[in-house]
Coordinates of C-alpha atoms in Angstrom, one line a residue:
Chain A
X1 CA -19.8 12.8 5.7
X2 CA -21.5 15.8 3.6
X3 CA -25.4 16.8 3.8
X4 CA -27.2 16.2 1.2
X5 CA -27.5 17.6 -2.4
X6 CA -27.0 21.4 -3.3
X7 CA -29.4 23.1 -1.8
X8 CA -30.5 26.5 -4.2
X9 CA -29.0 29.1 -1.7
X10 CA -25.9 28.1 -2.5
X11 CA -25.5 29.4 -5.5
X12 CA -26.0 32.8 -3.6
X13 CA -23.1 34.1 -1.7
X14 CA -22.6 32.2 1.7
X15 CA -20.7 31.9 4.9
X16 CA -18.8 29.3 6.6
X17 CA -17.6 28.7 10.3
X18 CA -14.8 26.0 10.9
X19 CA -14.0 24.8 14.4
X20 CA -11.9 21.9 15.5
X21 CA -12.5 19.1 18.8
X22 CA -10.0 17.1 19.9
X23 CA -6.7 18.5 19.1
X24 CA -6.0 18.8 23.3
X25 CA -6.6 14.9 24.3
X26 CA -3.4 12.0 24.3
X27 CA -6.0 9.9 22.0
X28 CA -8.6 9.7 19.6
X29 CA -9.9 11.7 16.4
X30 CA -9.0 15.3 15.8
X31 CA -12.4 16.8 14.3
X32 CA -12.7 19.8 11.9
X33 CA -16.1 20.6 11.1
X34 CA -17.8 23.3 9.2
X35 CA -21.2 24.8 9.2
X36 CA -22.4 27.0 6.3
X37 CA -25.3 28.9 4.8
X38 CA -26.4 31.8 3.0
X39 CA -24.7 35.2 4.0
X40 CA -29.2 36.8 4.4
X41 CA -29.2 33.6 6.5
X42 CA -26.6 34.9 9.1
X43 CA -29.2 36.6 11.3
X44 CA -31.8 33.8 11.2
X45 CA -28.7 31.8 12.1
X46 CA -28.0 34.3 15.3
X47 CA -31.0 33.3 16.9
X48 CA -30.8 29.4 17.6
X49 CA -28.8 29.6 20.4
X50 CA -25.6 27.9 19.0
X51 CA -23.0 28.5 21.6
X52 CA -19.3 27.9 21.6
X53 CA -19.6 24.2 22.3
X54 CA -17.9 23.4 25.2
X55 CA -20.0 25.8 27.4
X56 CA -22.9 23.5 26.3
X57 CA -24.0 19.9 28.4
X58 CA -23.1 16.8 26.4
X59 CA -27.2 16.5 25.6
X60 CA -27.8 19.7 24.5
X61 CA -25.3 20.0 22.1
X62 CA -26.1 16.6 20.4
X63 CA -30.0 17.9 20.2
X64 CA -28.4 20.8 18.6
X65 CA -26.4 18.7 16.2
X66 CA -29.7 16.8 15.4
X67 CA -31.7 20.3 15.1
X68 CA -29.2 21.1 12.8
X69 CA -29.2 18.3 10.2
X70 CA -33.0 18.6 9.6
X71 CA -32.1 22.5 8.8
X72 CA -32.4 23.1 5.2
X73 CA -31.2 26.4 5.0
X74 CA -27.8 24.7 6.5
X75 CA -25.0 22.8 5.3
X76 CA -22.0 21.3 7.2
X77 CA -19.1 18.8 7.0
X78 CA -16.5 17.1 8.6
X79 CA -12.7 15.4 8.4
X80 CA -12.1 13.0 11.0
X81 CA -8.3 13.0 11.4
X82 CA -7.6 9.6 12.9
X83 CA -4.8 9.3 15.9
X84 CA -2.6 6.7 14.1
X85 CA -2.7 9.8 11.2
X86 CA -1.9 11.8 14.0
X87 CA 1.0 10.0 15.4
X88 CA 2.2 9.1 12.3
X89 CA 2.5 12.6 11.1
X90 CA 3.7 14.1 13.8
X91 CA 6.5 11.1 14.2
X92 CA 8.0 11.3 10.4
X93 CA 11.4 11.9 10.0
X94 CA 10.0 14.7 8.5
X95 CA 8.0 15.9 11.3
X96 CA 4.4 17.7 10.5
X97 CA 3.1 19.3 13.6
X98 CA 0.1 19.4 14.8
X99 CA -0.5 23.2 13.7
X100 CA 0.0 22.3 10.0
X101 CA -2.1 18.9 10.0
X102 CA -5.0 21.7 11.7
X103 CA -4.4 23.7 8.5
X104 CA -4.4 21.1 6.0
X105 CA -7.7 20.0 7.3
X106 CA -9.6 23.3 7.7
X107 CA -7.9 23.6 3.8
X108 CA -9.9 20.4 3.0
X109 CA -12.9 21.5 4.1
X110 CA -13.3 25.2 2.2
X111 CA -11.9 22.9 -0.8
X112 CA -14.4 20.3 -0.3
X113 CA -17.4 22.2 0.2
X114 CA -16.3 24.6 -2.9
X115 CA -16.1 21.8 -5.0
X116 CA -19.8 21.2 -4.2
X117 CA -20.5 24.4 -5.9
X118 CA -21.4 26.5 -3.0
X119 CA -20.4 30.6 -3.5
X120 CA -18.5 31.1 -0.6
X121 CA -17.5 34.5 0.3
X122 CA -16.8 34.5 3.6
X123 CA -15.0 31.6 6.1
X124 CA -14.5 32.5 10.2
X125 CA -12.2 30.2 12.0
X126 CA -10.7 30.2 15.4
X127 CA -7.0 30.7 14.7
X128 CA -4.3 28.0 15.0
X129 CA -1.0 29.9 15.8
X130 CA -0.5 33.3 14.7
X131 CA -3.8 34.3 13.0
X132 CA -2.3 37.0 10.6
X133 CA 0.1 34.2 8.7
X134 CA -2.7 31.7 9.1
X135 CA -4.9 34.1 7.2
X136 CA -2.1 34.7 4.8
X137 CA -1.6 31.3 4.2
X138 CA -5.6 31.1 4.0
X139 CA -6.2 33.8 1.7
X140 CA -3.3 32.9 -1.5
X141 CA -5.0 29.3 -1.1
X142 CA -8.2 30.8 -1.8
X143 CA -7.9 34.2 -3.0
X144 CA -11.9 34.5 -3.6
X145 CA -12.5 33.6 -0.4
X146 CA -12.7 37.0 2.6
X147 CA -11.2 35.6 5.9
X148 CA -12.2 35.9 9.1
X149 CA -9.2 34.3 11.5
X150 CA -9.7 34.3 15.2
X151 CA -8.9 34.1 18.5
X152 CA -12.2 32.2 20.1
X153 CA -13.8 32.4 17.1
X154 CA -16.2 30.2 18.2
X155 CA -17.7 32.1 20.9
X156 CA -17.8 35.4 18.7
X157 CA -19.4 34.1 15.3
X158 CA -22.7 32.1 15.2
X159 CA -21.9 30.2 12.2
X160 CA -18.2 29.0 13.8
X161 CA -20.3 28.4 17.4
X162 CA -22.6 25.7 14.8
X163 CA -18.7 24.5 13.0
X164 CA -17.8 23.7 16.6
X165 CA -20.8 21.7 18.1
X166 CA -20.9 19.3 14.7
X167 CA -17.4 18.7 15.5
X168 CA -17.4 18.2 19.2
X169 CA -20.7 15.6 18.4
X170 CA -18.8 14.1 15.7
X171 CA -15.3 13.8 18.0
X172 CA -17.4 12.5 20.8
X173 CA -19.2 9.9 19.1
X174 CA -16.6 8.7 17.4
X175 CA -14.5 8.2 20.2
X176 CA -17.7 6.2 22.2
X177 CA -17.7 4.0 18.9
X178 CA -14.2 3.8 18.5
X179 CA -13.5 0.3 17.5
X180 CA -9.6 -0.7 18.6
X181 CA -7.1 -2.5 16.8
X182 CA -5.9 -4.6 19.2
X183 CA -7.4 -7.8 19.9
X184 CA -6.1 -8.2 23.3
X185 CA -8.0 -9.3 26.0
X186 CA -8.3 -6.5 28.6
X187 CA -9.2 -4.0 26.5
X188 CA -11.6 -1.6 27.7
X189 CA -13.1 1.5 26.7
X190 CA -13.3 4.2 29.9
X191 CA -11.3 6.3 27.8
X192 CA -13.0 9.0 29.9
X193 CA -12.3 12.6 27.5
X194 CA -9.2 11.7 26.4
X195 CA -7.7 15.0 28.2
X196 CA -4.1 14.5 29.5
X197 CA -5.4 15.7 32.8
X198 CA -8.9 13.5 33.5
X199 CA -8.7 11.3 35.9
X200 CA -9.8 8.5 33.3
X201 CA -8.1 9.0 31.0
X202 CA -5.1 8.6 32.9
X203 CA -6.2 5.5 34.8
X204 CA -6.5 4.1 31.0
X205 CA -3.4 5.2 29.4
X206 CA -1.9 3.6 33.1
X207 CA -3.7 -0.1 32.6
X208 CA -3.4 0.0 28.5
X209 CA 0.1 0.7 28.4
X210 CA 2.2 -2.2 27.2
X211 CA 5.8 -3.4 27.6
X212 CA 6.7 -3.4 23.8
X213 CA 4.1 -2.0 21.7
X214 CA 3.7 1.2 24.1
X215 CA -0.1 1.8 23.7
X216 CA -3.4 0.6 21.4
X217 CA -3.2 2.7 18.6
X218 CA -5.7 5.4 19.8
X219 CA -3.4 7.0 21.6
X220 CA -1.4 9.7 20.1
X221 CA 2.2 8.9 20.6
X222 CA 3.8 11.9 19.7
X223 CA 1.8 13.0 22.6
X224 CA 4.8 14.6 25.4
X225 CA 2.2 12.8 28.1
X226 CA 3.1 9.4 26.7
X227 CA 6.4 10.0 27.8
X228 CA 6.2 9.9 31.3
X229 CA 4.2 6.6 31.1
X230 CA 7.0 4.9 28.8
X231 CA 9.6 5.3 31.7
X232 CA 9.7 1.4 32.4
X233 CA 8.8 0.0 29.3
X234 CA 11.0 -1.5 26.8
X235 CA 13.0 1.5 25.0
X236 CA 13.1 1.4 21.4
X237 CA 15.5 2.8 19.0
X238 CA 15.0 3.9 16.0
X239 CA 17.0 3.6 12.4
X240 CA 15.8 7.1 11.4
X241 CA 16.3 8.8 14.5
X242 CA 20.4 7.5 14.5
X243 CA 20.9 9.1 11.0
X244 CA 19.7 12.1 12.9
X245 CA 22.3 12.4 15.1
X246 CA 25.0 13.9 12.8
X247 CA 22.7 17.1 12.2
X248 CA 23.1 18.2 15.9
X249 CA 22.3 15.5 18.0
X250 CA 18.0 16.0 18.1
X251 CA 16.0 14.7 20.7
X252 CA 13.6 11.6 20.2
X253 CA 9.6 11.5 21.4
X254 CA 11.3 10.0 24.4
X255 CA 13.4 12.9 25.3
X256 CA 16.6 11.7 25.7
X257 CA 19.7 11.8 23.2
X258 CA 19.6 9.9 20.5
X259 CA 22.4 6.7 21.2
X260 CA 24.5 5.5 18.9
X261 CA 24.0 1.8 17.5
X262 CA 27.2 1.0 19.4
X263 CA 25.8 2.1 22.7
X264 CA 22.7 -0.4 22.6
X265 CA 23.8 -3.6 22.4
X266 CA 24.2 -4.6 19.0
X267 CA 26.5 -6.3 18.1
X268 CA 30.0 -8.2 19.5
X269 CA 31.4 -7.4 23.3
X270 CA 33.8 -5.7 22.1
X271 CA 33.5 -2.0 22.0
X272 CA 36.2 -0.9 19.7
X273 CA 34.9 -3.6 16.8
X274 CA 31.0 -2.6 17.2
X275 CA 31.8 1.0 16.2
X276 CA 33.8 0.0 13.1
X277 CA 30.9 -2.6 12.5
X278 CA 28.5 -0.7 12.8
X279 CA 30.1 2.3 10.5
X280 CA 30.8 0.0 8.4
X281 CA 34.5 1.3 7.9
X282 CA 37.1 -1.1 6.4
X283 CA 34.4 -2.8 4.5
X284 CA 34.2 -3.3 0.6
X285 CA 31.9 -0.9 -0.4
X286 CA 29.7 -4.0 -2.2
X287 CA 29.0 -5.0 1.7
X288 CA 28.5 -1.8 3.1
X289 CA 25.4 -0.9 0.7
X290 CA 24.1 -4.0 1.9
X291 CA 24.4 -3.9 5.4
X292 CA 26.6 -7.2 5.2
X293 CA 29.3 -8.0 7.7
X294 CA 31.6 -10.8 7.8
X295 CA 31.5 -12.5 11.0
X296 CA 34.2 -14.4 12.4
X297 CA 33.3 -14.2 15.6
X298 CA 29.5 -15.6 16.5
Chain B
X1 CA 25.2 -16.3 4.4
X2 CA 25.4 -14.6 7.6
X3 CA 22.9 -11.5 7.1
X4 CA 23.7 -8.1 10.0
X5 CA 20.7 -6.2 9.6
X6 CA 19.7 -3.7 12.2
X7 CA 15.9 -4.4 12.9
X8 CA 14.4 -6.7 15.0
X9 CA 12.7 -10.3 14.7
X10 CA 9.2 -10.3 15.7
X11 CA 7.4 -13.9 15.6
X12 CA 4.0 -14.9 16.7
X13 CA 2.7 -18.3 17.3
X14 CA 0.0 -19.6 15.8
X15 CA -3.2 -18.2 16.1
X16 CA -4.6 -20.0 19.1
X17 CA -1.3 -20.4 21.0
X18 CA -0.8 -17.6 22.6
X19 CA 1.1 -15.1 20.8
X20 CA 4.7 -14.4 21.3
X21 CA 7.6 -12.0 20.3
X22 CA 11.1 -13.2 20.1
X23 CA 13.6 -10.5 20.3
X24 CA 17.3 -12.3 20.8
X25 CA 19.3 -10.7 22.4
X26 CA 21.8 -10.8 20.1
X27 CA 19.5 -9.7 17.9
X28 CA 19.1 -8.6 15.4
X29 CA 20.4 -11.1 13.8
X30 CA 19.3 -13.8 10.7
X31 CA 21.8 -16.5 10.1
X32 CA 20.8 -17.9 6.3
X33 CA 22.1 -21.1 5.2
X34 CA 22.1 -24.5 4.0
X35 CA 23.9 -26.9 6.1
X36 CA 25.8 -27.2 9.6
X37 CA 28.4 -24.5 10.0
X38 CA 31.9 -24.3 11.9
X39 CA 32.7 -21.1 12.4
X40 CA 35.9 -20.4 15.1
X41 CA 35.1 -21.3 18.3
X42 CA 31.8 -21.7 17.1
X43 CA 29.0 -24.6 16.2
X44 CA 25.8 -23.7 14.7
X45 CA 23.3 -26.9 13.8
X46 CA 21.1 -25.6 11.4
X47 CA 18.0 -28.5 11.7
X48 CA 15.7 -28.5 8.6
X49 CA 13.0 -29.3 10.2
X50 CA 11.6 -26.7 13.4
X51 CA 8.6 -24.8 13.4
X52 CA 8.0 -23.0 10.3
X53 CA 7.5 -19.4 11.0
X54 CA 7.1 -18.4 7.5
X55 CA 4.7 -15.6 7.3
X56 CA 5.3 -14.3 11.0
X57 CA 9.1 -13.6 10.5
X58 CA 9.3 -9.2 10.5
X59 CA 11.9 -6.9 10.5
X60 CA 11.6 -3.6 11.7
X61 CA 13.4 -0.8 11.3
X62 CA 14.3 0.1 15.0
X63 CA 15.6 -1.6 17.9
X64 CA 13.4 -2.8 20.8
X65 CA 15.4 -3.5 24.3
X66 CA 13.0 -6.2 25.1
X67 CA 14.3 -10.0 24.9
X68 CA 11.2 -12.4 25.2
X69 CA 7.8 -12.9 24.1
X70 CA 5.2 -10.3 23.5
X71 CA 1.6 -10.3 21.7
X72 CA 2.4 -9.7 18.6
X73 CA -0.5 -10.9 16.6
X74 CA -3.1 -8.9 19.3
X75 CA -1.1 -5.3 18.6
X76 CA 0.6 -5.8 15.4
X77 CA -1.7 -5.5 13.0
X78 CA 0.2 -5.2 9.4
X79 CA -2.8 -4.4 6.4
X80 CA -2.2 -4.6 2.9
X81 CA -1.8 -1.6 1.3
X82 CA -1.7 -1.7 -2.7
X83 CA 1.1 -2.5 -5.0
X84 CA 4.5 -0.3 -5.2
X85 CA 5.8 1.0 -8.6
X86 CA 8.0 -2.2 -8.8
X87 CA 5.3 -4.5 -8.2
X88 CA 5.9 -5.4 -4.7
X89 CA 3.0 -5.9 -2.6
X90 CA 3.1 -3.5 0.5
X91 CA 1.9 -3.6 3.8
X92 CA 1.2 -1.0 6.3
X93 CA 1.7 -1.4 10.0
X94 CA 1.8 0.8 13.3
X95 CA 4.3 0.7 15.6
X96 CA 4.8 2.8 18.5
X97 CA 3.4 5.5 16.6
X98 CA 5.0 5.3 13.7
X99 CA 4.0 4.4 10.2
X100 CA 5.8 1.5 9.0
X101 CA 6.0 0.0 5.1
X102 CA 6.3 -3.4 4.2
X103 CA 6.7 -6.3 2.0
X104 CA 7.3 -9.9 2.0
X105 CA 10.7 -10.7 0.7
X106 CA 10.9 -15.1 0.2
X107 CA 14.0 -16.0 0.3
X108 CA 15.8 -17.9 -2.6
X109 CA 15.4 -21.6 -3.6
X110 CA 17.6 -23.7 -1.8
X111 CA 18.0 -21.1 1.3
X112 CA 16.3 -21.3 4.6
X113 CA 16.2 -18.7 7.4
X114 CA 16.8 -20.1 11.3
X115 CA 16.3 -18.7 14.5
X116 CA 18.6 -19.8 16.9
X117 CA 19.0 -20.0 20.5
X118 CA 22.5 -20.0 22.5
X119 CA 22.6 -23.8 24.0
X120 CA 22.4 -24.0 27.2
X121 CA 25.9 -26.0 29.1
X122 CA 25.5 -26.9 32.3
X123 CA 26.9 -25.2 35.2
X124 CA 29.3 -27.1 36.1
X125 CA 31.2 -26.8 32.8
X126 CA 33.8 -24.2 33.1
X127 CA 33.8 -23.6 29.5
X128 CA 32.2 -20.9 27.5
X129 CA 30.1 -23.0 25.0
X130 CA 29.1 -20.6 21.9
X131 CA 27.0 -23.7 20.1
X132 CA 24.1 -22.6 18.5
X133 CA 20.9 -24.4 17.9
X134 CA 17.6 -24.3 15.6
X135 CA 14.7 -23.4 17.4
X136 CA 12.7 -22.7 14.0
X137 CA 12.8 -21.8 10.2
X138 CA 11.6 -19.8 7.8
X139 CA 11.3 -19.0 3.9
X140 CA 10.2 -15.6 3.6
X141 CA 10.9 -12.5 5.9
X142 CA 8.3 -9.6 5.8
X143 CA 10.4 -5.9 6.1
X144 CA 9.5 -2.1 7.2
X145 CA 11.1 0.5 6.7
X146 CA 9.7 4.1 8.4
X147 CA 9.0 6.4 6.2
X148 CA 9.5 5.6 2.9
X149 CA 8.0 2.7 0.2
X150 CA 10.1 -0.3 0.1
X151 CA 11.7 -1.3 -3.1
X152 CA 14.3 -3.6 -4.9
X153 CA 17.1 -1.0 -3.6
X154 CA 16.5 -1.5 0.1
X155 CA 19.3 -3.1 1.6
X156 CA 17.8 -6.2 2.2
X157 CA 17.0 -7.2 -1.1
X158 CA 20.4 -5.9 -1.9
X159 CA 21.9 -8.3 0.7
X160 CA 21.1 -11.4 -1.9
X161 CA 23.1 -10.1 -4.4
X162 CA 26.0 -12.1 -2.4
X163 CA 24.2 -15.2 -3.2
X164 CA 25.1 -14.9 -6.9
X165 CA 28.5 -12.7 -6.0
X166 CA 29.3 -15.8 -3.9
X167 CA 28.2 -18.9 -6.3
X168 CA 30.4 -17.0 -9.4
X169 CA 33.1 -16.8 -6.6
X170 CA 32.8 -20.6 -5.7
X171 CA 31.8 -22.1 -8.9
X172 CA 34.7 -24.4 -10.7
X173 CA 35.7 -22.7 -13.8
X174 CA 36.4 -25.0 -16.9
X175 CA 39.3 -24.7 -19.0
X176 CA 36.9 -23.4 -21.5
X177 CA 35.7 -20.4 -19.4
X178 CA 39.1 -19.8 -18.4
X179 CA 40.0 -19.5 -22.4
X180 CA 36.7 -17.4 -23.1
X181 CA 37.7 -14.9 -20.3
X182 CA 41.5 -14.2 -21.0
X183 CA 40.5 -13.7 -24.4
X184 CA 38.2 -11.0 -23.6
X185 CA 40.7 -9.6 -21.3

């Protein structure tokens, strides 16, 4: 989702605001949008009462959004980072956290828009952990590029003030057309914000949980908040997480230590021949790469 | 062919029953063979004929603690996903968060995969029966692995390579062979 072709001030030296919605809630999109436009624009830019956009009502912020896309002197952009991304991401045995999928994203966007051919000089963002590395890691990605990284960006700089209402629109929309996965029958859509701590939200994270599949897909597992609603559901273990264990013992999403395959269940009643099973010790080294056992007992 | 695999068995019904999720609670476990097998202290009656779960037969790469049905076919929602260097067809799925892998591995010509449920005896019988009957078959099994692509090196491809270990094993040799081999010894 780009605007339209390349406008003749962008071959002039420009600015560019990126702010991101979403990355509180337990589900739905994370948003990074951008908003930029010609650095003799900047003052022009000052004076249509963009805000930071969560001190704006729902309405005006999408008339702003609307004012905005008829504004030819503007350009914006967005990357709509889907929760099952999120999750996915964030629950890899290499874990990315959040912090880093951020970065990635605000990356794509200076990348995406300079590949469009617009001069930028200058990018302001709202920081994402410690804003004198983020700029580091901003500047040797994009060493043409001045940076602006900071705290509350958004309420400081115009043009990140714009960035932050096409991304709370964009986040919010989304997540009222959200489509779900599951076919299930008592599937509703009250998400409410999607905030750990609104009231909705949490009366639908209670009635969509689920016994083995946890929640519908929206929902960000790697969430900590999932947690305490997975107390009495079925527990799952995990192949990756066991091979974990030898570095230290590491904790799962769930919080607790990591059994071993003896300890769940697995195999025979007998203890002592479950570990050995299960280690595969005393086996030919043919059955052990393929996870075969004989069984004498069934 | 007994195949130990640590994963679980996830079946669904057909599309208008309603769905369900087996998880034995023995699982995870896939007996594969071709006739009725005595094993100590053991029968299994491997039928031919149950319901043919082919297609709805996955493995996954974790263990779920849950022994009974579930709706699979509203939740899991496997896609496909492109082809893998090998030429396997993959799949993509979500499960509790996690990005799963998959492909659909059919099992040899001539083999069959059961399920199999504990038989009930009757209370009164003192005895611990351990027979084992055929609630269903199947000729393929779909696998995911977390994490990575599957390929031809993932264990459970692997696993088959008993099936021709274990037909040169049983095989009658002819005086011929016999001849042939010490000679090249």
């Amino acid at each position: 989702m780009t605007s339209k072709i390349l406008p003749q001030w962008a071959s002039k030296p420009c600015a560019m605001g990126i702010d991101e919605a979403g990355r509180g809630p337990v589900l739905g999109p994370m948003v990074y949008g951008c908003l930029y436009c010609a650095q003799s624009y900047m003052k022009t830019l000052a004076t249509l009462s963009f805000a930071d956009s969560k001190t704006l009502k729902e309405e005006k912020r999408e008339e702003l959004f609307e004012t905005l896309k008829t504004n030819d002197s503007i350009g914006w952009a967005v990357d709509v980072i889907d929760p099952r991304e999120l999750s996915a991401k964030m629950l890899k045995k290499n874990k990315i956290n959040l912090n880093e999928i951020s970065h990635d994203s605000a990356m794509g966007l200076i990348d995406r828009v300079l590949k469009m051919g617009v001069l930028l000089s200058e990018v302001y963002i709202d920081t994402v952990g410690d804003p004198g590395k983020y700029e580091m890691k901003l500047s040797k990605s994009f060493p043409s590029i001045k940076f602006v990284v900071a705290k509350k960006a958004d309420s400081l700089y115009p043009v990140v003030s714009g960035a932050s209402i096409v991304a709370k629109v964009t986040r919010d929309r989304a997540l009222r057309e959200w489509v779900l996965d599951e076919t299930a029958e008592n599937m509703q859509r009250n998400f409410g914000s999607g905030y750990p701590g609104d009231p909705q939200t949490k009366a639908w994270l209670e009635n969509h949980k689920h016994h083995v599949f946890g929640f519908p897909t929206l929902v960000r597992f790697s969430w900590g908040t999932c947690n305490s609603y997975f107390k009495d559901i079925a527990e799952v273990f995990w192949e990756s997480d066991n091979l974990d264990e030898d570095g230290g013992g590491r904790n799962n999403n769930n919080g607790k230590r990591q059994l071993k395959l003896s300890n769940v269940g697995f195999t025979t009643s007998k203890i002592r021949s479950e570990e050995i099973e299960s280690s595969g010790k005393g086996r030919s080294r043919f059955f052990q790469a393929r996870k075969l056992e004989h069984l004498t007992n069934f | 062919m007994l195949i130990k695999n640590w994963g679980s068995i996830l079946e669904a019904k057909s599309k208008f029953a309603r769905p369900v999720l087996y998880l034995p609670r023995r699982n995870p476990t896939v007996w594969i063979g071709r006739a009725k097998a005595e094993m100590e202290n053991a029968t299994v009656d491997l039928k031919p004929h149950g319901q043919d779960l082919s297609g709805r037969v996955h493995q996954l790469p974790c263990c779920v603690k849950h022994d009974g049905p579930a709706s699979v076919s509203h939740y899991f929602k496997p896609k496909h996903n492109g082809v893998a260097d090998e030429g396997l067809p993959l799949q993509e799925a979500h499960f509790r968060g996690r990005l799963l892998q998959g492909t659909t591995l059919q099992l040899p010509h001539g083999y069959s995969g059961f399920v199999l449920a504990k038989k009930t005896s009757p209370p009164s019988s003192k005895q611990n029966s351990n027979s084992w009957d055929t609630k269903a078959t199947f000729q393929d099994i779909t696998y995911w692995n977390h994490d990575y692509v599957p390929s031809h090196n993932d264990e459970l491809f692997r696993a088959f390579h008993w099936l021709t270990v274990a037909k040169a094993l049983h095989n009658p040799v002819t005086p011929e062979e016999l001849a042939s081999s010490s000679f090249a010894l």
